[in-house]
Every structure is written in C-alpha cells, then in structure tokens.
PDB file of N, CA and C in Angstrom:
ATOM      1  N   MET A1486     -16.996   4.163  -1.747  1.00  0.00           N
ATOM      2  CA  MET A1486     -16.329   5.256  -2.382  1.00  0.00           C
ATOM      3  C   MET A1486     -17.331   6.398  -2.521  1.00  0.00           C
ATOM      4  N   ASN A1487     -16.925   7.600  -2.123  1.00  0.00           N
ATOM      5  CA  ASN A1487     -17.770   8.776  -2.235  1.00  0.00           C
ATOM      6  C   ASN A1487     -17.149   9.763  -3.200  1.00  0.00           C
ATOM      7  N   TYR A1488     -17.984  10.359  -4.047  1.00  0.00           N
ATOM      8  CA  TYR A1488     -17.529  11.420  -4.932  1.00  0.00           C
ATOM      9  C   TYR A1488     -18.229  12.687  -4.517  1.00  0.00           C
ATOM     10  N   LYS A1489     -17.494  13.765  -4.436  1.00  0.00           N
ATOM     11  CA  LYS A1489     -18.059  15.018  -3.971  1.00  0.00           C
ATOM     12  C   LYS A1489     -17.490  16.161  -4.798  1.00  0.00           C
ATOM     13  N   LYS A1490     -18.350  16.962  -5.376  1.00  0.00           N
ATOM     14  CA  LYS A1490     -17.922  18.116  -6.171  1.00  0.00           C
ATOM     15  C   LYS A1490     -17.810  19.314  -5.246  1.00  0.00           C
ATOM     16  N   ARG A1491     -16.685  20.003  -5.274  1.00  0.00           N
ATOM     17  CA  ARG A1491     -16.494  21.190  -4.448  1.00  0.00           C
ATOM     18  C   ARG A1491     -16.039  22.329  -5.324  1.00  0.00           C
ATOM     19  N   GLY A1492     -16.552  23.494  -5.066  1.00  0.00           N
ATOM     20  CA  GLY A1492     -16.211  24.672  -5.863  1.00  0.00           C
ATOM     21  C   GLY A1492     -14.720  24.946  -5.889  1.00  0.00           C
ATOM     22  N   GLY A1493     -14.185  25.122  -7.078  1.00  0.00           N
ATOM     23  CA  GLY A1493     -12.782  25.481  -7.234  1.00  0.00           C
ATOM     24  C   GLY A1493     -11.825  24.310  -7.171  1.00  0.00           C
ATOM     25  N   LEU A1494     -12.182  23.246  -6.482  1.00  0.00           N
ATOM     26  CA  LEU A1494     -11.269  22.118  -6.348  1.00  0.00           C
ATOM     27  C   LEU A1494     -11.511  21.045  -7.392  1.00  0.00           C
ATOM     28  N   GLY A1495     -12.618  21.113  -8.109  1.00  0.00           N
ATOM     29  CA  GLY A1495     -12.913  20.066  -9.069  1.00  0.00           C
ATOM     30  C   GLY A1495     -13.445  18.838  -8.359  1.00  0.00           C
ATOM     31  N   LEU A1496     -13.179  17.671  -8.906  1.00  0.00           N
ATOM     32  CA  LEU A1496     -13.676  16.428  -8.350  1.00  0.00           C
ATOM     33  C   LEU A1496     -12.799  15.992  -7.177  1.00  0.00           C
ATOM     34  N   THR A1497     -13.415  15.739  -6.049  1.00  0.00           N
ATOM     35  CA  THR A1497     -12.706  15.236  -4.884  1.00  0.00           C
ATOM     36  C   THR A1497     -13.151  13.804  -4.646  1.00  0.00           C
ATOM     37  N   THR A1498     -12.225  12.871  -4.610  1.00  0.00           N
ATOM     38  CA  THR A1498     -12.541  11.474  -4.366  1.00  0.00           C
ATOM     39  C   THR A1498     -12.118  11.122  -2.953  1.00  0.00           C
ATOM     40  N   ILE A1499     -13.029  10.536  -2.194  1.00  0.00           N
ATOM     41  CA  ILE A1499     -12.717  10.152  -0.822  1.00  0.00           C
ATOM     42  C   ILE A1499     -12.939   8.658  -0.682  1.00  0.00           C
ATOM     43  N   ILE A1500     -11.956   7.947  -0.194  1.00  0.00           N
ATOM     44  CA  ILE A1500     -12.090   6.527   0.068  1.00  0.00           C
ATOM     45  C   ILE A1500     -11.849   6.336   1.560  1.00  0.00           C
ATOM     46  N   GLN A1501     -12.783   5.742   2.247  1.00  0.00           N
ATOM     47  CA  GLN A1501     -12.656   5.581   3.689  1.00  0.00           C
ATOM     48  C   GLN A1501     -11.525   4.618   4.066  1.00  0.00           C
ATOM     49  N   LYS A1502     -11.474   3.485   3.400  1.00  0.00           N
ATOM     50  CA  LYS A1502     -10.427   2.507   3.678  1.00  0.00           C
ATOM     51  C   LYS A1502     -10.095   1.808   2.371  1.00  0.00           C
ATOM     52  N   MET A1503      -8.827   1.688   2.087  1.00  0.00           N
ATOM     53  CA  MET A1503      -8.412   1.053   0.847  1.00  0.00           C
ATOM     54  C   MET A1503      -8.630  -0.453   0.951  1.00  0.00           C
ATOM     55  N   ASN A1504      -9.327  -1.009  -0.023  1.00  0.00           N
ATOM     56  CA  ASN A1504      -9.529  -2.438  -0.102  1.00  0.00           C
ATOM     57  C   ASN A1504      -8.180  -3.088  -0.417  1.00  0.00           C
ATOM     58  N   PRO A1505      -7.715  -4.036   0.414  1.00  0.00           N
ATOM     59  CA  PRO A1505      -6.384  -4.620   0.196  1.00  0.00           C
ATOM     60  C   PRO A1505      -6.221  -5.293  -1.163  1.00  0.00           C
ATOM     61  N   GLU A1506      -7.320  -5.757  -1.762  1.00  0.00           N
ATOM     62  CA  GLU A1506      -7.203  -6.472  -3.023  1.00  0.00           C
ATOM     63  C   GLU A1506      -7.395  -5.584  -4.242  1.00  0.00           C
ATOM     64  N   THR A1507      -8.231  -4.548  -4.148  1.00  0.00           N
ATOM     65  CA  THR A1507      -8.526  -3.725  -5.320  1.00  0.00           C
ATOM     66  C   THR A1507      -8.146  -2.262  -5.152  1.00  0.00           C
ATOM     67  N   GLY A1508      -7.898  -1.830  -3.918  1.00  0.00           N
ATOM     68  CA  GLY A1508      -7.660  -0.416  -3.645  1.00  0.00           C
ATOM     69  C   GLY A1508      -6.467   0.176  -4.354  1.00  0.00           C
ATOM     70  N   LEU A1509      -5.352  -0.543  -4.366  1.00  0.00           N
ATOM     71  CA  LEU A1509      -4.150  -0.012  -5.006  1.00  0.00           C
ATOM     72  C   LEU A1509      -4.357   0.147  -6.511  1.00  0.00           C
ATOM     73  N   SER A1510      -4.972  -0.832  -7.147  1.00  0.00           N
ATOM     74  CA  SER A1510      -5.186  -0.701  -8.595  1.00  0.00           C
ATOM     75  C   SER A1510      -6.167   0.420  -8.906  1.00  0.00           C
ATOM     76  N   GLU A1511      -7.197   0.607  -8.052  1.00  0.00           N
ATOM     77  CA  GLU A1511      -8.129   1.714  -8.240  1.00  0.00           C
ATOM     78  C   GLU A1511      -7.418   3.056  -8.086  1.00  0.00           C
ATOM     79  N   LEU A1512      -6.545   3.150  -7.092  1.00  0.00           N
ATOM     80  CA  LEU A1512      -5.815   4.391  -6.853  1.00  0.00           C
ATOM     81  C   LEU A1512      -4.799   4.651  -7.969  1.00  0.00           C
ATOM     82  N   ARG A1513      -4.068   3.625  -8.365  1.00  0.00           N
ATOM     83  CA  ARG A1513      -3.023   3.782  -9.395  1.00  0.00           C
ATOM     84  C   ARG A1513      -3.582   4.378 -10.684  1.00  0.00           C
ATOM     85  N   CYS A1514      -4.776   3.958 -11.079  1.00  0.00           N
ATOM     86  CA  CYS A1514      -5.318   4.458 -12.348  1.00  0.00           C
ATOM     87  C   CYS A1514      -5.727   5.928 -12.254  1.00  0.00           C
ATOM     88  N   ARG A1515      -5.842   6.467 -11.044  1.00  0.00           N
ATOM     89  CA  ARG A1515      -6.202   7.879 -10.868  1.00  0.00           C
ATOM     90  C   ARG A1515      -4.990   8.786 -10.694  1.00  0.00           C
ATOM     91  N   LEU A1516      -3.824   8.194 -10.479  1.00  0.00           N
ATOM     92  CA  LEU A1516      -2.624   8.987 -10.211  1.00  0.00           C
ATOM     93  C   LEU A1516      -1.837   9.274 -11.480  1.00  0.00           C
ATOM     94  N   PRO A1517      -1.197  10.431 -11.539  1.00  0.00           N
ATOM     95  CA  PRO A1517      -0.316  10.701 -12.672  1.00  0.00           C
ATOM     96  C   PRO A1517       0.933   9.822 -12.587  1.00  0.00           C
ATOM     97  N   LYS A1518       1.545   9.606 -13.714  1.00  0.00           N
ATOM     98  CA  LYS A1518       2.704   8.717 -13.828  1.00  0.00           C
ATOM     99  C   LYS A1518       3.802   9.064 -12.821  1.00  0.00           C
ATOM    100  N   GLN A1519       4.066  10.353 -12.613  1.00  0.00           N
ATOM    101  CA  GLN A1519       5.180  10.748 -11.754  1.00  0.00           C
ATOM    102  C   GLN A1519       4.973  10.353 -10.280  1.00  0.00           C
ATOM    103  N   MET A1520       3.739  10.145  -9.837  1.00  0.00           N
ATOM    104  CA  MET A1520       3.468   9.756  -8.448  1.00  0.00           C
ATOM    105  C   MET A1520       3.178   8.266  -8.302  1.00  0.00           C
ATOM    106  N   ARG A1521       2.758   7.634  -9.359  1.00  0.00           N
ATOM    107  CA  ARG A1521       2.250   6.254  -9.320  1.00  0.00           C
ATOM    108  C   ARG A1521       3.222   5.266  -8.683  1.00  0.00           C
ATOM    109  N   GLN A1522       4.481   5.263  -9.118  1.00  0.00           N
ATOM    110  CA  GLN A1522       5.439   4.279  -8.618  1.00  0.00           C
ATOM    111  C   GLN A1522       5.786   4.517  -7.152  1.00  0.00           C
ATOM    112  N   ALA A1523       5.947   5.771  -6.755  1.00  0.00           N
ATOM    113  CA  ALA A1523       6.283   6.070  -5.358  1.00  0.00           C
ATOM    114  C   ALA A1523       5.163   5.627  -4.418  1.00  0.00           C
ATOM    115  N   VAL A1524       3.917   5.873  -4.793  1.00  0.00           N
ATOM    116  CA  VAL A1524       2.775   5.462  -3.966  1.00  0.00           C
ATOM    117  C   VAL A1524       2.689   3.936  -3.915  1.00  0.00           C
ATOM    118  N   THR A1525       2.874   3.297  -5.047  1.00  0.00           N
ATOM    119  CA  THR A1525       2.846   1.832  -5.096  1.00  0.00           C
ATOM    120  C   THR A1525       3.927   1.240  -4.204  1.00  0.00           C
ATOM    121  N   ASP A1526       5.149   1.763  -4.299  1.00  0.00           N
ATOM    122  CA  ASP A1526       6.255   1.258  -3.475  1.00  0.00           C
ATOM    123  C   ASP A1526       5.956   1.427  -1.991  1.00  0.00           C
ATOM    124  N   LEU A1527       5.401   2.565  -1.618  1.00  0.00           N
ATOM    125  CA  LEU A1527       5.080   2.834  -0.216  1.00  0.00           C
ATOM    126  C   LEU A1527       4.063   1.822   0.310  1.00  0.00           C
ATOM    127  N   ILE A1528       2.998   1.611  -0.434  1.00  0.00           N
ATOM    128  CA  ILE A1528       1.925   0.714   0.014  1.00  0.00           C
ATOM    129  C   ILE A1528       2.379  -0.739   0.024  1.00  0.00           C
ATOM    130  N   GLU A1529       3.130  -1.138  -0.977  1.00  0.00           N
ATOM    131  CA  GLU A1529       3.584  -2.530  -1.048  1.00  0.00           C
ATOM    132  C   GLU A1529       4.697  -2.845  -0.054  1.00  0.00           C
ATOM    133  N   ALA A1530       5.334  -1.837   0.527  1.00  0.00           N
ATOM    134  CA  ALA A1530       6.437  -2.047   1.467  1.00  0.00           C
ATOM    135  C   ALA A1530       5.977  -2.607   2.803  1.00  0.00           C
ATOM    136  N   ASP A1531       4.708  -2.402   3.162  1.00  0.00           N
ATOM    137  CA  ASP A1531       4.233  -2.851   4.468  1.00  0.00           C
ATOM    138  C   ASP A1531       2.852  -3.479   4.344  1.00  0.00           C
ATOM    139  N   SER A1532       2.822  -4.798   4.269  1.00  0.00           N
ATOM    140  CA  SER A1532       1.552  -5.502   4.112  1.00  0.00           C
ATOM    141  C   SER A1532       0.752  -5.539   5.414  1.00  0.00           C
ATOM    142  N   GLY A1533       1.363  -5.167   6.538  1.00  0.00           N
ATOM    143  CA  GLY A1533       0.658  -5.163   7.816  1.00  0.00           C
ATOM    144  C   GLY A1533      -0.114  -3.890   8.085  1.00  0.00           C
ATOM    145  N   SER A1534      -0.022  -2.933   7.190  1.00  0.00           N
ATOM    146  CA  SER A1534      -0.700  -1.646   7.389  1.00  0.00           C
ATOM    147  C   SER A1534      -2.029  -1.587   6.655  1.00  0.00           C
ATOM    148  N   GLU A1535      -2.922  -0.763   7.196  1.00  0.00           N
ATOM    149  CA  GLU A1535      -4.173  -0.420   6.535  1.00  0.00           C
ATOM    150  C   GLU A1535      -3.985   0.984   5.985  1.00  0.00           C
ATOM    151  N   TYR A1536      -4.621   1.279   4.847  1.00  0.00           N
ATOM    152  CA  TYR A1536      -4.454   2.581   4.209  1.00  0.00           C
ATOM    153  C   TYR A1536      -5.808   3.236   3.968  1.00  0.00           C
ATOM    154  N   PHE A1537      -5.831   4.529   4.178  1.00  0.00           N
ATOM    155  CA  PHE A1537      -7.002   5.363   3.952  1.00  0.00           C
ATOM    156  C   PHE A1537      -6.517   6.544   3.117  1.00  0.00           C
ATOM    157  N   TYR A1538      -7.317   6.983   2.151  1.00  0.00           N
ATOM    158  CA  TYR A1538      -6.828   8.111   1.371  1.00  0.00           C
ATOM    159  C   TYR A1538      -7.929   9.050   0.933  1.00  0.00           C
ATOM    160  N   LYS A1539      -7.466  10.248   0.588  1.00  0.00           N
ATOM    161  CA  LYS A1539      -8.309  11.282   0.005  1.00  0.00           C
ATOM    162  C   LYS A1539      -7.527  11.845  -1.170  1.00  0.00           C
ATOM    163  N   LEU A1540      -8.154  11.855  -2.335  1.00  0.00           N
ATOM    164  CA  LEU A1540      -7.507  12.341  -3.549  1.00  0.00           C
ATOM    165  C   LEU A1540      -8.217  13.604  -3.993  1.00  0.00           C
ATOM    166  N   LEU A1541      -7.461  14.699  -4.078  1.00  0.00           N
ATOM    167  CA  LEU A1541      -8.013  15.992  -4.486  1.00  0.00           C
ATOM    168  C   LEU A1541      -7.441  16.341  -5.851  1.00  0.00           C
ATOM    169  N   THR A1542      -8.307  16.643  -6.780  1.00  0.00           N
ATOM    170  CA  THR A1542      -7.846  17.008  -8.118  1.00  0.00           C
ATOM    171  C   THR A1542      -8.571  18.252  -8.611  1.00  0.00           C
ATOM    172  N   ASP A1543      -7.879  19.010  -9.413  1.00  0.00           N
ATOM    173  CA  ASP A1543      -8.502  20.101 -10.166  1.00  0.00           C
ATOM    174  C   ASP A1543      -7.742  20.198 -11.486  1.00  0.00           C
ATOM    175  N   HIS A1544      -7.938  21.253 -12.218  1.00  0.00           N
ATOM    176  CA  HIS A1544      -7.302  21.355 -13.532  1.00  0.00           C
ATOM    177  C   HIS A1544      -5.795  21.610 -13.451  1.00  0.00           C
ATOM    178  N   ALA A1545      -5.312  22.036 -12.290  1.00  0.00           N
ATOM    179  CA  ALA A1545      -3.906  22.408 -12.176  1.00  0.00           C
ATOM    180  C   ALA A1545      -3.087  21.484 -11.278  1.00  0.00           C
ATOM    181  N   GLN A1546      -3.720  20.816 -10.318  1.00  0.00           N
ATOM    182  CA  GLN A1546      -2.945  20.074  -9.322  1.00  0.00           C
ATOM    183  C   GLN A1546      -3.657  18.808  -8.875  1.00  0.00           C
ATOM    184  N   ILE A1547      -2.866  17.820  -8.459  1.00  0.00           N
ATOM    185  CA  ILE A1547      -3.367  16.599  -7.823  1.00  0.00           C
ATOM    186  C   ILE A1547      -2.676  16.484  -6.473  1.00  0.00           C
ATOM    187  N   GLN A1548      -3.460  16.210  -5.443  1.00  0.00           N
ATOM    188  CA  GLN A1548      -2.919  16.018  -4.100  1.00  0.00           C
ATOM    189  C   GLN A1548      -3.500  14.728  -3.531  1.00  0.00           C
ATOM    190  N   LEU A1549      -2.633  13.866  -3.016  1.00  0.00           N
ATOM    191  CA  LEU A1549      -3.042  12.616  -2.390  1.00  0.00           C
ATOM    192  C   LEU A1549      -2.687  12.683  -0.915  1.00  0.00           C
ATOM    193  N   LEU A1550      -3.689  12.552  -0.054  1.00  0.00           N
ATOM    194  CA  LEU A1550      -3.483  12.458   1.388  1.00  0.00           C
ATOM    195  C   LEU A1550      -3.690  10.998   1.759  1.00  0.00           C
ATOM    196  N   LEU A1551      -2.659  10.363   2.276  1.00  0.00           N
ATOM    197  CA  LEU A1551      -2.668   8.929   2.547  1.00  0.00           C
ATOM    198  C   LEU A1551      -2.331   8.697   4.017  1.00  0.00           C
ATOM    199  N   ILE A1552      -3.205   7.979   4.708  1.00  0.00           N
ATOM    200  CA  ILE A1552      -2.945   7.631   6.109  1.00  0.00           C
ATOM    201  C   ILE A1552      -2.626   6.147   6.167  1.00  0.00           C
ATOM    202  N   GLU A1553      -1.496   5.836   6.764  1.00  0.00           N
ATOM    203  CA  GLU A1553      -1.039   4.457   6.948  1.00  0.00           C
ATOM    204  C   GLU A1553      -1.177   4.113   8.423  1.00  0.00           C
ATOM    205  N   HIS A1554      -1.979   3.103   8.714  1.00  0.00           N
ATOM    206  CA  HIS A1554      -2.188   2.692  10.111  1.00  0.00           C
ATOM    207  C   HIS A1554      -1.736   1.251  10.263  1.00  0.00           C
ATOM    208  N   ASN A1555      -0.819   1.023  11.200  1.00  0.00           N
ATOM    209  CA  ASN A1555      -0.323  -0.316  11.452  1.00  0.00           C
ATOM    210  C   ASN A1555      -0.642  -0.703  12.890  1.00  0.00           C
ATOM    211  N   PRO A1556      -1.715  -1.485  13.089  1.00  0.00           N
ATOM    212  CA  PRO A1556      -2.103  -1.849  14.456  1.00  0.00           C
ATOM    213  C   PRO A1556      -1.097  -2.765  15.162  1.00  0.00           C
ATOM    214  N   GLN A1557      -0.396  -3.631  14.422  1.00  0.00           N
ATOM    215  CA  GLN A1557       0.574  -4.529  15.059  1.00  0.00           C
ATOM    216  C   GLN A1557       1.773  -3.774  15.618  1.00  0.00           C
ATOM    217  N   GLU A1558       2.236  -2.762  14.874  1.00  0.00           N
ATOM    218  CA  GLU A1558       3.411  -2.007  15.304  1.00  0.00           C
ATOM    219  C   GLU A1558       3.041  -0.692  15.990  1.00  0.00           C
ATOM    220  N   HIS A1559       1.745  -0.445  16.141  1.00  0.00           N
ATOM    221  CA  HIS A1559       1.222   0.703  16.887  1.00  0.00           C
ATOM    222  C   HIS A1559       1.709   2.056  16.360  1.00  0.00           C
ATOM    223  N   TYR A1560       1.539   2.281  15.055  1.00  0.00           N
ATOM    224  CA  TYR A1560       1.852   3.606  14.529  1.00  0.00           C
ATOM    225  C   TYR A1560       0.848   4.004  13.449  1.00  0.00           C
ATOM    226  N   THR A1561       0.727   5.307  13.275  1.00  0.00           N
ATOM    227  CA  THR A1561      -0.083   5.877  12.197  1.00  0.00           C
ATOM    228  C   THR A1561       0.731   6.998  11.577  1.00  0.00           C
ATOM    229  N   GLU A1562       0.968   6.880  10.293  1.00  0.00           N
ATOM    230  CA  GLU A1562       1.794   7.842   9.554  1.00  0.00           C
ATOM    231  C   GLU A1562       0.928   8.539   8.502  1.00  0.00           C
ATOM    232  N   CYS A1563       1.133   9.831   8.335  1.00  0.00           N
ATOM    233  CA  CYS A1563       0.394  10.618   7.345  1.00  0.00           C
ATOM    234  C   CYS A1563       1.346  10.984   6.203  1.00  0.00           C
ATOM    235  N   HIS A1564       0.963  10.639   4.985  1.00  0.00           N
ATOM    236  CA  HIS A1564       1.773  10.897   3.801  1.00  0.00           C
ATOM    237  C   HIS A1564       1.015  11.863   2.896  1.00  0.00           C
ATOM    238  N   CYS A1565       1.714  12.814   2.322  1.00  0.00           N
ATOM    239  CA  CYS A1565       1.100  13.757   1.391  1.00  0.00           C
ATOM    240  C   CYS A1565       1.940  13.808   0.120  1.00  0.00           C
ATOM    241  N   PHE A1566       1.297  13.520  -1.004  1.00  0.00           N
ATOM    242  CA  PHE A1566       1.915  13.624  -2.326  1.00  0.00           C
ATOM    243  C   PHE A1566       1.201  14.734  -3.080  1.00  0.00           C
ATOM    244  N   ALA A1567       1.927  15.540  -3.818  1.00  0.00           N
ATOM    245  CA  ALA A1567       1.291  16.599  -4.619  1.00  0.00           C
ATOM    246  C   ALA A1567       2.110  16.835  -5.877  1.00  0.00           C
ATOM    247  N   THR A1568       1.401  17.173  -6.954  1.00  0.00           N
ATOM    248  CA  THR A1568       2.061  17.520  -8.202  1.00  0.00           C
ATOM    249  C   THR A1568       1.185  18.469  -9.003  1.00  0.00           C
ATOM    250  N   ASP A1569       1.816  19.280  -9.810  1.00  0.00           N
ATOM    251  CA  ASP A1569       1.104  20.125 -10.755  1.00  0.00           C
ATOM    252  C   ASP A1569       0.946  19.336 -12.041  1.00  0.00           C
ATOM    253  N   MET A1570      -0.171  19.529 -12.712  1.00  0.00           N
ATOM    254  CA  MET A1570      -0.395  18.849 -13.994  1.00  0.00           C
ATOM    255  C   MET A1570       0.725  19.256 -14.955  1.00  0.00           C
ATOM    256  N   GLY A1571       1.287  18.297 -15.619  1.00  0.00           N
ATOM    257  CA  GLY A1571       2.342  18.578 -16.582  1.00  0.00           C
ATOM    258  C   GLY A1571       3.734  18.668 -15.990  1.00  0.00           C
ATOM    259  N   ASP A1572       3.850  18.697 -14.663  1.00  0.00           N
ATOM    260  CA  ASP A1572       5.145  18.749 -14.000  1.00  0.00           C
ATOM    261  C   ASP A1572       5.684  17.321 -13.911  1.00  0.00           C
ATOM    262  N   PRO A1573       6.931  17.076 -14.306  1.00  0.00           N
ATOM    263  CA  PRO A1573       7.459  15.716 -14.252  1.00  0.00           C
ATOM    264  C   PRO A1573       7.784  15.236 -12.836  1.00  0.00           C
ATOM    265  N   GLY A1574       7.801  16.122 -11.855  1.00  0.00           N
ATOM    266  CA  GLY A1574       8.121  15.736 -10.493  1.00  0.00           C
ATOM    267  C   GLY A1574       6.914  15.805  -9.586  1.00  0.00           C
ATOM    268  N   TYR A1575       7.157  15.574  -8.297  1.00  0.00           N
ATOM    269  CA  TYR A1575       6.104  15.670  -7.294  1.00  0.00           C
ATOM    270  C   TYR A1575       6.736  16.024  -5.953  1.00  0.00           C
ATOM    271  N   ALA A1576       5.921  16.528  -5.039  1.00  0.00           N
ATOM    272  CA  ALA A1576       6.371  16.819  -3.680  1.00  0.00           C
ATOM    273  C   ALA A1576       5.853  15.724  -2.759  1.00  0.00           C
ATOM    274  N   TYR A1577       6.633  15.412  -1.726  1.00  0.00           N
ATOM    275  CA  TYR A1577       6.231  14.373  -0.771  1.00  0.00           C
ATOM    276  C   TYR A1577       6.633  14.792   0.631  1.00  0.00           C
ATOM    277  N   GLU A1578       5.729  14.638   1.569  1.00  0.00           N
ATOM    278  CA  GLU A1578       6.010  14.866   2.986  1.00  0.00           C
ATOM    279  C   GLU A1578       5.360  13.740   3.779  1.00  0.00           C
ATOM    280  N   SER A1579       5.954  13.417   4.918  1.00  0.00           N
ATOM    281  CA  SER A1579       5.422  12.371   5.778  1.00  0.00           C
ATOM    282  C   SER A1579       5.645  12.766   7.236  1.00  0.00           C
ATOM    283  N   LEU A1580       4.601  12.643   8.041  1.00  0.00           N
ATOM    284  CA  LEU A1580       4.688  12.932   9.471  1.00  0.00           C
ATOM    285  C   LEU A1580       3.827  11.934  10.237  1.00  0.00           C
ATOM    286  N   PRO A1581       4.228  11.578  11.446  1.00  0.00           N
ATOM    287  CA  PRO A1581       3.359  10.738  12.270  1.00  0.00           C
ATOM    288  C   PRO A1581       2.083  11.514  12.633  1.00  0.00           C
ATOM    289  N   LEU A1582       0.990  10.789  12.813  1.00  0.00           N
ATOM    290  CA  LEU A1582      -0.278  11.427  13.163  1.00  0.00           C
ATOM    291  C   LEU A1582      -0.142  12.275  14.420  1.00  0.00           C
ATOM    292  N   PHE A1583       0.669  11.823  15.376  1.00  0.00           N
ATOM    293  CA  PHE A1583       0.894  12.585  16.602  1.00  0.00           C
ATOM    294  C   PHE A1583       1.416  13.990  16.287  1.00  0.00           C
ATOM    295  N   SER A1584       2.329  14.102  15.338  1.00  0.00           N
ATOM    296  CA  SER A1584       2.877  15.412  14.966  1.00  0.00           C
ATOM    297  C   SER A1584       1.832  16.289  14.286  1.00  0.00           C
ATOM    298  N   ILE A1585       0.990  15.687  13.465  1.00  0.00           N
ATOM    299  CA  ILE A1585      -0.087  16.439  12.810  1.00  0.00           C
ATOM    300  C   ILE A1585      -1.021  17.009  13.875  1.00  0.00           C
ATOM    301  N   ARG A1586      -1.348  16.191  14.873  1.00  0.00           N
ATOM    302  CA  ARG A1586      -2.205  16.664  15.971  1.00  0.00           C
ATOM    303  C   ARG A1586      -1.546  17.809  16.735  1.00  0.00           C
ATOM    304  N   MET A1587      -0.237  17.725  16.918  1.00  0.00           N
ATOM    305  CA  MET A1587       0.488  18.797  17.618  1.00  0.00           C
ATOM    306  C   MET A1587       0.403  20.105  16.825  1.00  0.00           C
ATOM    307  N   PHE A1588       0.555  20.033  15.498  1.00  0.00           N
ATOM    308  CA  PHE A1588       0.412  21.226  14.659  1.00  0.00           C
ATOM    309  C   PHE A1588      -0.990  21.810  14.778  1.00  0.00           C
ATOM    310  N   ALA A1589      -2.004  20.950  14.746  1.00  0.00           N
ATOM    311  CA  ALA A1589      -3.391  21.422  14.847  1.00  0.00           C
ATOM    312  C   ALA A1589      -3.634  22.080  16.200  1.00  0.00           C
ATOM    313  N   GLU A1590      -3.109  21.484  17.262  1.00  0.00           N
ATOM    314  CA  GLU A1590      -3.245  22.069  18.607  1.00  0.00           C
ATOM    315  C   GLU A1590      -2.533  23.418  18.682  1.00  0.00           C
ATOM    316  N   MET A1591      -1.349  23.496  18.137  1.00  0.00           N
ATOM    317  CA  MET A1591      -0.591  24.749  18.129  1.00  0.00           C
ATOM    318  C   MET A1591      -1.349  25.848  17.365  1.00  0.00           C
ATOM    319  N   ALA A1592      -1.869  25.504  16.193  1.00  0.00           N
ATOM    320  CA  ALA A1592      -2.630  26.466  15.385  1.00  0.00           C
ATOM    321  C   ALA A1592      -3.871  26.919  16.130  1.00  0.00           C
ATOM    322  N   GLY A1593      -4.539  25.996  16.829  1.00  0.00           N
ATOM    323  CA  GLY A1593      -5.712  26.346  17.611  1.00  0.00           C
ATOM    324  C   GLY A1593      -5.388  27.323  18.727  1.00  0.00           C
ATOM    325  N   ARG A1594      -4.306  27.073  19.433  1.00  0.00           N
ATOM    326  CA  ARG A1594      -3.894  27.971  20.530  1.00  0.00           C
ATOM    327  C   ARG A1594      -3.505  29.353  20.018  1.00  0.00           C
ATOM    328  N   LEU A1595      -3.041  29.411  18.780  1.00  0.00           N
ATOM    329  CA  LEU A1595      -2.675  30.697  18.185  1.00  0.00           C
ATOM    330  C   LEU A1595      -3.845  31.342  17.422  1.00  0.00           C
ATOM    331  N   ASN A1596      -5.018  30.712  17.542  1.00  0.00           N
ATOM    332  CA  ASN A1596      -6.226  31.174  16.836  1.00  0.00           C
ATOM    333  C   ASN A1596      -6.023  31.242  15.322  1.00  0.00           C
ATOM    334  N   LEU A1597      -5.262  30.280  14.799  1.00  0.00           N
ATOM    335  CA  LEU A1597      -5.009  30.204  13.367  1.00  0.00           C
ATOM    336  C   LEU A1597      -5.934  29.195  12.680  1.00  0.00           C
ATOM    337  N   ALA A1598      -6.599  28.391  13.485  1.00  0.00           N
ATOM    338  CA  ALA A1598      -7.461  27.346  12.905  1.00  0.00           C
ATOM    339  C   ALA A1598      -8.914  27.775  12.916  1.00  0.00           C
TER     340      ALA A1598
END
C-alpha cells in the first residue's frame, strides 16, 4: 500500500492489487456509507476476478477507481465511483478497458491529452 500526498487533492491512497482476504475490509473502512454497499456487492459478485484500486480523497469529494480483471473470462472492466462529502448519493460509471483505451487514443489524436 502506498500513500502519496498531492497538492489540492489531499491524501491519495493507491493499492496495486486488492488482497482477496483483507482488501475489501480495508477498502470498506475508507469508503463513505453511501458507496460502501455498492462496492461490496460488485466485488463479492465475482470471486474469479482480481481487483486493483485507487482511492482519491479531499475535503469535498471521494473518488474510487476500481479495475476488475477476470483472466478466466478474459475481460477487464473499469469502474468509477464518486461522491461529494455529505451527499447521500453517489455517481457510478463502468466501461471495459478497451473503451477507455479508445477514449485515450481519440483524445491523443485530437491533441487533448
């Protein structure tokens, strides 16, 4: 586990690979209540997947970037959860890694990256 302080973003926690036995409990204690159950349900739904995450926090917002990799079924999915502190809801988006790469390639060709 690496901790890195970045200007303006507050504490950024980076975990290279979630430990199947302790990773979910470590992550759950860092998440706000409104995101905790959705993230838990997602991770517990597929025991054949490996998970990697990056948690970004500051005084106003929490963002969780979660990569789900399933070698048996040959897919990698990118999940993004975000919420504002004090907001009872959260935003969620999910795209396959292939689509994320396509966006990055498109932005590069348009000189946006």
